[in-house]
Amino acid sequence: MHKKYHKSDIIAMGQELIRTQGYHNTGINDILTACRIPKGSFYNFFASKEDFGRQVLEAYGNQQWNYLDDILGDTADSPLTRLQKYYRMTIEGNQRESFKNGCMLNNLSLEIGGLNEVLAQEADVQFNLWIQRISQCIQEGQDVGEIRKDYTAYELAEYLHMSFNGGLGRSKIQRHAMGTERVFDMTFKFLQGM
Amino acid sequence: MHKKYHKSDIIAMGQELIRTQGYHNTGINDILTACRIPKGSFYNFFASKEDFGRQVLEAYGNQQWNYLDDILGDTADSPLTRLQKYYRMTIEGNQRESFKNGCMLNNLSLEIGGLNEVLAQEADVQFNLWIQRISQCIQEGQDVGEIRKDYTAYELAEYLHMSFNGGLGRSKIQRHAMGTERVFDMTFKFLQGM
DNA sequence: TCTTTATTAGACCATTCGGTCTAATAATCA
DNA sequence: TGATTATTAGACCGAATGGTCTAATAAAGA
């Protein structure tokens, strides 16, 4: 069937708007205007703004998971190098935007995590999937002796990613890489038991 | 002069609303209703919502700085113990709210840090003041040999606080202490060179 | 005292909010 | 084919948005 508009396009546009402007600061009309679709089509695809937000979060999570998997799955590099490559590339991506946006999952966790159960749960699901993927690579690093073994791979993965998110917040108000760089440096030191 | 309403009361109420609901999700009318003041009085004290937000951020920063200074200045405990006490108490405070709110400075950094220059700068100022206070205590810990010396006190202070903020985000979507506890545990291990 | 300024008070403004509704159209299935 | 369903289209809804305006009142300074 030939549809004029596609749900995935609306989600992609909404993802970009919410990532850069926030959830409460992005109105349905912003999305309609950006996609040039009538309101009826939007509400044909999505039950509510909350439902839309949930699907945006899910799509973002999947998309970033694939990106993560691409880098961490490239066994040309050692496990630790792959992890460093991922966060290095994330810093560079944010650098290009002057750290103004950051990670949508991280942003929405703080903006709506305490207010909306549905969105908080979706964020948690996606976050856990990332951590699992990172954990797998850390386990490989532990197996080859690159990463300390006095913590489980999962614990270290959580720590690594949470710390990095904290750095992104600082970089956002400073519009500067310092926060994320500091966290990058020290957390990887810790992972290596240094 | 006898004033019916006081700016500080409005700021205190707005602080609570913004901390729990976010900046964009809190309307001027929410504040007026909560304080039972007419709109004219609000705009007599504040030039705009942005101006109000800036002053709320400033007041929150000062308030939390005093709390921080109280604990870190109590030389009955060792420097490291004082630092642990501060973050331990912060975890407990958040626990009481099921981690639904978190730190207003951290929340607003992500919500408006990339959108509003004025608020981002105020957040940065307050953040830096906290880091300086924490840094001072870390320096004391380094002096007595409790804390590693291969990084400056300031670098370690930034790392400690940024990591903790990252943990708060995770705890917020999980409504659980795990994120902050994990970060607490590992970051303090790192500070001790373990 | 008189003048000036700060404060209180809330009606009012245009705009935007998320969401509903009806009607027309297009595609699918029986 | 005819009936059914999905989609497009946008006018419309009440409520809320940040902000302005005028008027009344209270306090301070000359």
Short mmCIF file of C-alpha atoms (C1' of nucleotides) in Angstrom, two decimals:
data_model
loop_
_atom_site.label_atom_id
_atom_site.label_comp_id
_atom_site.label_asym_id
_atom_site.label_seq_id
_atom_site.Cartn_x
_atom_site.Cartn_y
_atom_site.Cartn_z
CA MET A 1 0.00 0.00 0.00
CA HIS A 2 1.21 3.44 -0.85
CA LYS A 3 1.15 5.66 2.18
CA LYS A 4 1.86 9.34 1.89
CA TYR A 5 3.52 9.58 5.28
CA HIS A 6 5.55 7.04 7.18
CA LYS A 7 5.64 6.52 10.91
CA SER A 8 9.39 5.98 10.85
CA ASP A 9 9.94 9.40 9.27
CA ILE A 10 7.84 11.09 11.93
CA ILE A 11 9.74 9.25 14.64
CA ALA A 12 13.08 10.22 13.12
CA MET A 13 12.11 13.88 12.99
CA GLY A 14 10.64 13.83 16.49
CA GLN A 15 13.80 12.16 17.75
CA GLU A 16 15.89 15.01 16.41
CA LEU A 17 13.58 17.66 17.87
CA ILE A 18 13.34 16.03 21.28
CA ARG A 19 17.05 15.35 21.42
CA THR A 20 17.90 18.98 20.74
CA GLN A 21 14.98 20.75 22.46
CA GLY A 22 13.77 18.40 25.16
CA TYR A 23 10.45 16.65 25.65
CA HIS A 24 8.30 19.33 27.27
CA ASN A 25 9.82 21.99 25.06
CA THR A 26 8.83 20.16 21.88
CA GLY A 27 5.19 20.52 20.92
CA ILE A 28 3.14 18.32 18.62
CA ASN A 29 2.88 21.28 16.27
CA ASP A 30 6.66 21.51 16.04
CA ILE A 31 6.68 17.96 14.76
CA LEU A 32 3.78 18.53 12.37
CA THR A 33 5.48 21.59 10.92
CA ALA A 34 8.86 19.87 10.59
CA CYS A 35 7.34 16.82 8.89
CA ARG A 36 4.69 18.83 7.00
CA ILE A 37 1.95 16.44 8.05
CA PRO A 38 -1.56 17.24 9.27
CA LYS A 39 -2.51 16.55 12.85
CA GLY A 40 -4.90 13.79 11.84
CA SER A 41 -2.05 11.72 10.46
CA PHE A 42 0.00 12.13 13.59
CA TYR A 43 -2.81 10.90 15.79
CA ASN A 44 -3.51 8.10 13.36
CA PHE A 45 -0.05 6.73 14.06
CA PHE A 46 0.34 7.69 17.71
CA ALA A 47 -2.15 7.53 20.56
CA SER A 48 -0.71 10.50 22.44
CA LYS A 49 2.40 12.57 22.93
CA GLU A 50 3.48 10.10 25.59
CA ASP A 51 3.04 7.19 23.19
CA PHE A 52 5.01 9.09 20.56
CA GLY A 53 7.75 9.86 23.09
CA ARG A 54 7.95 6.20 24.05
CA GLN A 55 8.40 5.11 20.46
CA VAL A 56 10.98 7.83 19.85
CA LEU A 57 12.91 6.59 22.89
CA GLU A 58 12.71 3.03 21.64
CA ALA A 59 13.89 3.96 18.16
CA TYR A 60 16.75 6.04 19.54
CA GLY A 61 17.76 3.19 21.81
CA ASN A 62 17.82 0.68 18.98
CA GLN A 63 19.68 3.02 16.67
CA GLN A 64 22.38 3.77 19.20
CA TRP A 65 22.62 0.13 20.18
CA ASN A 66 23.43 -0.75 16.58
CA TYR A 67 26.07 1.95 16.48
CA LEU A 68 27.52 0.63 19.71
CA ASP A 69 27.45 -2.93 18.42
CA ASP A 70 29.21 -1.91 15.21
CA ILE A 71 32.17 -0.52 17.08
CA LEU A 72 32.37 -3.02 19.93
CA GLY A 73 31.94 -5.91 17.52
CA ASP A 74 34.92 -4.98 15.40
CA THR A 75 37.46 -7.47 16.67
CA ALA A 76 40.27 -5.88 14.68
CA ASP A 77 40.88 -3.85 17.83
CA SER A 78 41.35 -5.15 21.37
CA PRO A 79 38.28 -4.98 23.65
CA LEU A 80 39.60 -2.03 25.65
CA THR A 81 40.55 -0.17 22.48
CA ARG A 82 37.06 -0.73 21.10
CA LEU A 83 35.49 0.71 24.22
CA GLN A 84 37.78 3.71 24.10
CA LYS A 85 37.00 4.12 20.42
CA TYR A 86 33.27 4.20 21.12
CA TYR A 87 33.47 6.87 23.79
CA ARG A 88 36.09 8.80 21.84
CA MET A 89 33.77 8.91 18.84
CA THR A 90 30.87 9.93 21.05
CA ILE A 91 32.90 12.82 22.42
CA GLU A 92 33.78 13.87 18.88
CA GLY A 93 30.16 13.68 17.79
CA ASN A 94 29.14 15.92 20.67
CA GLN A 95 32.08 18.22 20.01
CA ARG A 96 30.65 18.86 16.55
CA GLU A 97 27.46 20.13 18.19
CA SER A 98 29.38 22.11 20.82
CA PHE A 99 27.99 19.66 23.41
CA LYS A 100 24.63 21.42 23.21
CA ASN A 101 22.56 18.27 22.79
CA GLY A 102 24.16 15.20 24.26
CA CYS A 103 22.52 11.82 24.59
CA MET A 104 18.74 11.80 24.29
CA LEU A 105 18.41 8.91 26.72
CA ASN A 106 20.47 10.74 29.30
CA ASN A 107 18.58 13.99 28.74
CA LEU A 108 15.14 12.42 28.99
CA SER A 109 16.10 10.35 32.02
CA LEU A 110 16.57 13.55 33.98
CA GLU A 111 13.76 15.53 32.38
CA ILE A 112 10.95 13.00 32.65
CA GLY A 113 12.35 10.07 34.62
CA GLY A 114 10.64 11.21 37.79
CA LEU A 115 7.40 12.35 36.17
CA ASN A 116 6.31 9.77 33.65
CA GLU A 117 6.29 6.08 34.44
CA VAL A 118 5.88 4.92 30.84
CA LEU A 119 8.79 6.96 29.51
CA ALA A 120 10.96 6.17 32.52
CA GLN A 121 10.45 2.45 31.95
CA GLU A 122 11.24 2.67 28.26
CA ALA A 123 14.39 4.64 29.06
CA ASP A 124 15.38 2.00 31.57
CA VAL A 125 14.88 -0.82 29.06
CA GLN A 126 17.05 0.90 26.46
CA PHE A 127 19.68 1.86 28.99
CA ASN A 128 19.94 -1.74 30.15
CA LEU A 129 20.40 -3.00 26.61
CA TRP A 130 23.32 -0.65 26.10
CA ILE A 131 24.88 -1.67 29.40
CA GLN A 132 24.56 -5.32 28.43
CA ARG A 133 26.35 -4.70 25.16
CA ILE A 134 29.11 -2.72 26.86
CA SER A 135 29.33 -5.37 29.54
CA GLN A 136 30.00 -8.05 26.93
CA CYS A 137 32.98 -6.12 25.60
CA ILE A 138 34.29 -5.47 29.09
CA GLN A 139 34.08 -9.19 29.78
CA GLU A 140 36.24 -9.78 26.73
CA GLY A 141 38.68 -7.20 28.05
CA GLN A 142 38.79 -8.99 31.37
CA ASP A 143 39.40 -12.30 29.63
CA VAL A 144 42.46 -10.96 27.83
CA GLY A 145 43.68 -9.21 31.00
CA GLU A 146 43.16 -5.63 29.82
CA ILE A 147 40.51 -4.83 32.42
CA ARG A 148 40.43 -5.35 36.18
CA LYS A 149 38.59 -8.40 37.45
CA ASP A 150 37.69 -7.45 41.00
CA TYR A 151 34.35 -6.15 39.72
CA THR A 152 31.98 -7.95 37.37
CA ALA A 153 31.87 -6.82 33.76
CA TYR A 154 28.32 -5.63 34.30
CA GLU A 155 29.24 -3.47 37.30
CA LEU A 156 32.08 -1.89 35.39
CA ALA A 157 29.87 -1.31 32.36
CA GLU A 158 27.28 0.48 34.45
CA TYR A 159 29.93 2.58 36.08
CA LEU A 160 31.61 3.47 32.81
CA HIS A 161 28.45 4.59 31.12
CA MET A 162 26.91 6.41 34.08
CA SER A 163 30.11 8.36 34.69
CA PHE A 164 30.28 9.32 31.06
CA ASN A 165 26.71 10.60 31.21
CA GLY A 166 27.65 12.73 34.19
CA GLY A 167 30.47 14.23 32.14
CA LEU A 168 28.07 15.06 29.32
CA GLY A 169 25.99 17.19 31.69
CA ARG A 170 28.97 19.29 32.64
CA SER A 171 30.08 19.61 29.02
CA LYS A 172 26.60 20.80 28.13
CA ILE A 173 26.65 23.85 30.38
CA GLN A 174 30.29 24.56 29.64
CA ARG A 175 29.97 23.92 25.90
CA HIS A 176 33.35 22.35 26.28
CA ALA A 177 34.85 18.85 26.13
CA MET A 178 36.53 19.09 29.53
CA GLY A 179 33.84 17.26 31.50
CA THR A 180 33.60 14.29 29.19
CA GLU A 181 37.36 14.18 28.65
CA ARG A 182 38.01 14.13 32.37
CA VAL A 183 35.55 11.32 32.87
CA PHE A 184 36.90 9.44 29.88
CA ASP A 185 40.43 9.63 31.20
CA MET A 186 39.74 8.69 34.79
CA THR A 187 37.14 6.02 34.22
CA PHE A 188 39.38 4.15 31.81
CA LYS A 189 42.19 4.45 34.33
CA PHE A 190 39.91 2.84 36.87
CA LEU A 191 38.90 0.07 34.45
CA GLN A 192 42.54 -0.79 34.06
CA GLY A 193 43.05 -0.83 37.81
CA MET A 194 45.30 2.20 37.72
CA MET B 1 8.91 48.51 54.89
CA HIS B 2 6.16 46.01 55.27
CA LYS B 3 5.80 43.97 52.13
CA LYS B 4 3.03 41.48 51.74
CA TYR B 5 5.09 39.08 49.64
CA HIS B 6 8.76 38.36 49.71
CA LYS B 7 10.96 37.54 46.77
CA SER B 8 12.80 34.89 48.76
CA ASP B 9 9.54 33.00 49.42
CA ILE B 10 8.67 33.02 45.73
CA ILE B 11 12.15 31.77 44.88
CA ALA B 12 11.94 29.02 47.50
CA MET B 13 8.62 27.81 46.13
CA GLY B 14 9.76 28.03 42.51
CA GLN B 15 12.89 26.12 43.43
CA GLU B 16 10.80 23.28 44.76
CA LEU B 17 8.52 23.24 41.73
CA ILE B 18 11.34 23.39 39.21
CA ARG B 19 13.35 20.78 41.05
CA THR B 20 10.48 18.32 41.03
CA GLN B 21 8.80 19.18 37.72
CA GLY B 22 11.47 20.68 35.53
CA TYR B 23 11.83 24.12 34.01
CA HIS B 24 9.66 23.91 30.90
CA ASN B 25 7.09 21.86 32.75
CA THR B 26 6.61 24.51 35.43
CA GLY B 27 4.46 27.46 34.39
CA ILE B 28 4.33 30.92 35.92
CA ASN B 29 0.78 30.14 36.97
CA ASP B 30 1.95 27.09 38.90
CA ILE B 31 4.16 29.38 40.94
CA LEU B 32 1.45 32.00 41.42
CA THR B 33 -1.01 29.39 42.62
CA ALA B 34 1.50 27.76 44.97
CA CYS B 35 2.52 31.10 46.50
CA ARG B 36 -0.97 32.63 46.24
CA ILE B 37 0.36 35.80 44.70
CA PRO B 38 -1.04 37.80 41.80
CA LYS B 39 0.84 37.93 38.54
CA GLY B 40 1.65 41.61 38.97
CA SER B 41 3.72 40.90 42.05
CA PHE B 42 5.66 38.18 40.30
CA TYR B 43 6.60 40.45 37.44
CA ASN B 44 7.41 43.20 39.88
CA PHE B 45 10.14 41.00 41.35
CA PHE B 46 11.26 39.17 38.22
CA ALA B 47 11.77 40.46 34.70
CA SER B 48 10.86 37.18 33.03
CA LYS B 49 10.65 33.45 33.54
CA GLU B 50 14.29 33.23 32.52
CA ASP B 51 15.28 35.84 35.10
CA PHE B 52 13.29 33.95 37.72
CA GLY B 53 14.93 30.69 36.72
CA ARG B 54 18.36 32.27 36.99
CA GLN B 55 17.69 33.49 40.50
CA VAL B 56 16.24 30.13 41.51
CA LEU B 57 19.38 28.45 40.25
CA GLU B 58 21.55 30.93 42.15
CA ALA B 59 19.59 30.42 45.38
CA TYR B 60 19.70 26.65 45.03
CA GLY B 61 23.44 26.78 44.39
CA ASN B 62 24.10 28.89 47.47
CA GLN B 63 21.86 26.78 49.65
CA GLN B 64 23.50 23.54 48.63
CA TRP B 65 26.93 25.08 48.91
CA ASN B 66 26.21 25.91 52.54
CA TYR B 67 25.04 22.37 53.16
CA LEU B 68 28.20 21.07 51.51
CA ASP B 69 30.36 23.44 53.52
CA ASP B 70 28.69 22.37 56.76
CA ILE B 71 29.62 18.75 56.25
CA LEU B 72 33.02 19.18 54.65
CA GLY B 73 34.00 21.76 57.23
CA ASP B 74 33.39 19.49 60.19
CA THR B 75 36.94 18.50 61.02
CA ALA B 76 35.82 15.95 63.58
CA ASP B 77 35.96 13.48 60.69
CA SER B 78 38.86 12.87 58.33
CA PRO B 79 38.62 14.57 54.91
CA LEU B 80 37.77 11.35 53.08
CA THR B 81 35.14 10.46 55.67
CA ARG B 82 33.59 13.89 55.30
CA LEU B 83 33.35 13.48 51.54
CA GLN B 84 31.79 10.06 51.93
CA LYS B 85 29.41 11.47 54.50
CA TYR B 86 28.24 14.18 52.12
CA TYR B 87 27.49 11.82 49.25
CA ARG B 88 26.04 9.24 51.61
CA MET B 89 23.62 11.81 52.96
CA THR B 90 22.77 12.94 49.46
CA ILE B 91 21.91 9.38 48.50
CA GLU B 92 19.74 9.07 51.58
CA GLY B 93 17.96 12.34 50.80
CA ASN B 94 17.20 11.12 47.31
CA GLN B 95 16.18 7.73 48.64
CA ARG B 96 13.46 9.45 50.67
CA GLU B 97 12.03 10.83 47.42
CA SER B 98 12.45 7.52 45.60
CA PHE B 99 15.09 9.22 43.44
CA LYS B 100 12.33 10.98 41.54
CA ASN B 101 13.81 14.44 41.75
CA GLY B 102 17.55 14.48 42.13
CA CYS B 103 19.76 17.54 41.99
CA MET B 104 18.20 20.61 40.43
CA LEU B 105 21.50 21.81 39.04
CA ASN B 106 22.09 18.46 37.38
CA ASN B 107 18.52 18.33 36.06
CA LEU B 108 18.56 21.84 34.62
CA SER B 109 22.00 21.38 33.12
CA LEU B 110 20.59 18.73 30.83
CA GLU B 111 17.20 20.31 30.28
CA ILE B 112 18.24 23.84 29.41
CA GLY B 113 22.04 23.79 29.23
CA GLY B 114 21.99 23.64 25.46
CA LEU B 115 19.08 26.02 24.95
CA ASN B 116 19.49 28.99 27.24
CA GLU B 117 22.78 30.82 27.57
CA VAL B 118 21.82 32.75 30.70
CA LEU B 119 20.69 29.71 32.64
CA ALA B 120 23.59 27.60 31.39
CA GLN B 121 26.06 30.19 32.63
CA GLU B 122 24.43 30.46 36.04
CA ALA B 123 24.45 26.66 36.34
CA ASP B 124 28.12 26.66 35.43
CA VAL B 125 28.95 29.29 38.06
CA GLN B 126 27.19 27.35 40.80
CA PHE B 127 28.66 24.04 39.69
CA ASN B 128 32.15 25.51 39.81
CA LEU B 129 31.62 26.80 43.33
CA TRP B 130 30.65 23.33 44.52
CA ILE B 131 33.63 21.78 42.80
CA GLN B 132 35.94 24.28 44.44
CA ARG B 133 34.58 23.42 47.87
CA ILE B 134 34.88 19.70 47.22
CA SER B 135 38.34 20.23 45.81
CA GLN B 136 39.45 21.89 49.04
CA CYS B 137 38.42 18.85 51.06
CA ILE B 138 40.10 16.51 48.59
CA GLN B 139 43.28 18.54 48.94
CA GLU B 140 43.11 17.99 52.68
CA GLY B 141 42.65 14.28 52.03
CA GLN B 142 45.70 14.27 49.81
CA ASP B 143 47.69 16.08 52.45
CA VAL B 144 46.96 13.42 55.06
CA GLY B 145 47.56 10.63 52.53
CA GLU B 146 43.98 9.40 52.27
CA ILE B 147 43.56 10.34 48.62
CA ARG B 148 45.75 9.68 45.59
CA LYS B 149 48.06 12.46 44.49
CA ASP B 150 48.66 11.65 40.83
CA TYR B 151 45.75 13.94 39.92
CA THR B 152 45.13 17.43 41.26
CA ALA B 153 42.47 17.88 43.91
CA TYR B 154 40.43 19.89 41.43
CA GLU B 155 40.52 17.17 38.79
CA LEU B 156 39.44 14.57 41.30
CA ALA B 157 36.68 16.83 42.61
CA GLU B 158 35.28 17.31 39.13
CA TYR B 159 35.40 13.61 38.48
CA LEU B 160 33.79 12.70 41.76
CA HIS B 161 30.87 15.05 41.35
CA MET B 162 30.27 14.45 37.65
CA SER B 163 30.25 10.68 38.14
CA PHE B 164 27.81 11.02 40.99
CA ASN B 165 25.52 13.10 38.81
CA GLY B 166 25.61 10.36 36.20
CA GLY B 167 24.52 7.88 38.83
CA LEU B 168 21.59 10.09 39.81
CA GLY B 169 20.24 9.90 36.26
CA ARG B 170 20.19 6.14 36.33
CA SER B 171 18.63 6.08 39.78
CA LYS B 172 15.94 8.42 38.54
CA ILE B 173 14.63 6.08 35.85
CA GLN B 174 15.11 3.03 38.02
CA ARG B 175 13.69 4.66 41.15
CA HIS B 176 16.42 2.74 42.88
CA ALA B 177 19.67 3.53 44.68
CA MET B 178 21.75 1.12 42.60
CA GLY B 179 23.12 3.71 40.16
CA THR B 180 24.26 6.17 42.78
CA GLU B 181 25.54 3.41 45.08
CA ARG B 182 27.61 1.91 42.28
CA VAL B 183 29.12 5.26 41.45
CA PHE B 184 29.70 6.05 45.11
CA ASP B 185 31.53 2.79 45.66
CA MET B 186 33.73 2.87 42.59
CA THR B 187 34.56 6.56 42.54
CA PHE B 188 35.75 6.46 46.13
CA LYS B 189 37.81 3.39 45.31
CA PHE B 190 39.40 5.39 42.52
CA LEU B 191 40.06 8.36 44.80
CA GLN B 192 41.95 6.05 47.14
CA GLY B 193 43.96 4.65 44.24
CA MET B 194 42.36 1.23 44.56
"C1'" DT C 1 2.72 67.78 53.37
"C1'" DC C 2 3.35 66.54 48.61
"C1'" DT C 3 5.61 63.83 45.30
"C1'" DT C 4 7.59 59.84 43.81
"C1'" DT C 5 8.35 55.15 43.71
"C1'" DA C 6 7.44 50.21 44.96
"C1'" DT C 7 4.06 47.01 45.44
"C1'" DT C 8 -0.36 44.70 45.00
"C1'" DA C 9 -4.08 43.18 42.12
"C1'" DG C 10 -6.01 40.75 38.45
"C1'" DA C 11 -8.25 41.45 33.89
"C1'" DC C 12 -6.67 40.80 29.57
"C1'" DC C 13 -3.63 39.55 25.40
"C1'" DA C 14 -2.17 36.66 21.49
"C1'" DT C 15 -0.24 32.30 21.05
"C1'" DT C 16 0.44 27.64 21.86
"C1'" DC C 17 -0.73 23.38 24.25
"C1'" DG C 18 -2.37 18.37 23.62
"C1'" DG C 19 -6.21 16.43 21.79
"C1'" DT C 20 -10.94 15.59 19.29
"C1'" DC C 21 -13.94 15.52 15.52
"C1'" DT C 22 -15.87 15.11 11.00
"C1'" DA C 23 -15.30 14.55 6.28
"C1'" DA C 24 -13.02 13.05 2.31
"C1'" DT C 25 -10.09 9.80 0.10
"C1'" DA C 26 -7.53 5.67 -0.82
"C1'" DA C 27 -6.53 0.95 -0.36
"C1'" DT C 28 -7.87 -3.85 0.95
"C1'" DC C 29 -10.74 -7.68 1.32
"C1'" DA C 30 -15.03 -10.40 0.58
"C1'" DT D 1 -18.33 -5.07 -7.54
"C1'" DG D 2 -19.49 -3.40 -2.67
"C1'" DA D 3 -18.24 -3.07 2.09
"C1'" DT D 4 -14.75 -2.14 5.20
"C1'" DT D 5 -10.83 -0.14 7.00
"C1'" DA D 6 -6.66 2.91 7.08
"C1'" DT D 7 -5.16 7.21 6.07
"C1'" DT D 8 -5.22 12.11 5.02
"C1'" DA D 9 -6.82 16.65 6.08
"C1'" DG D 10 -7.42 20.48 8.96
"C1'" DA D 11 -11.01 23.06 11.52
"C1'" DC D 12 -11.97 23.29 16.08
"C1'" DC D 13 -11.82 22.67 21.38
"C1'" DG D 14 -10.93 24.22 26.17
"C1'" DA D 15 -7.05 24.94 28.85
"C1'" DA D 16 -2.65 26.77 29.65
"C1'" DT D 17 1.39 29.48 28.03
"C1'" DG D 18 4.49 33.77 29.09
"C1'" DG D 19 3.70 38.36 29.31
"C1'" DT D 20 1.36 43.29 29.38
"C1'" DC D 21 -1.50 46.76 31.11
"C1'" DT D 22 -4.01 49.78 34.07
"C1'" DA D 23 -5.56 50.96 38.43
"C1'" DA D 24 -5.36 51.12 43.28
"C1'" DT D 25 -2.64 51.30 47.37
"C1'" DA D 26 1.19 51.78 50.40
"C1'" DA D 27 5.49 53.47 51.73
"C1'" DA D 28 9.57 56.59 51.44
"C1'" DG D 29 11.89 60.75 50.53
"C1'" DA D 30 11.95 65.86 49.82
#
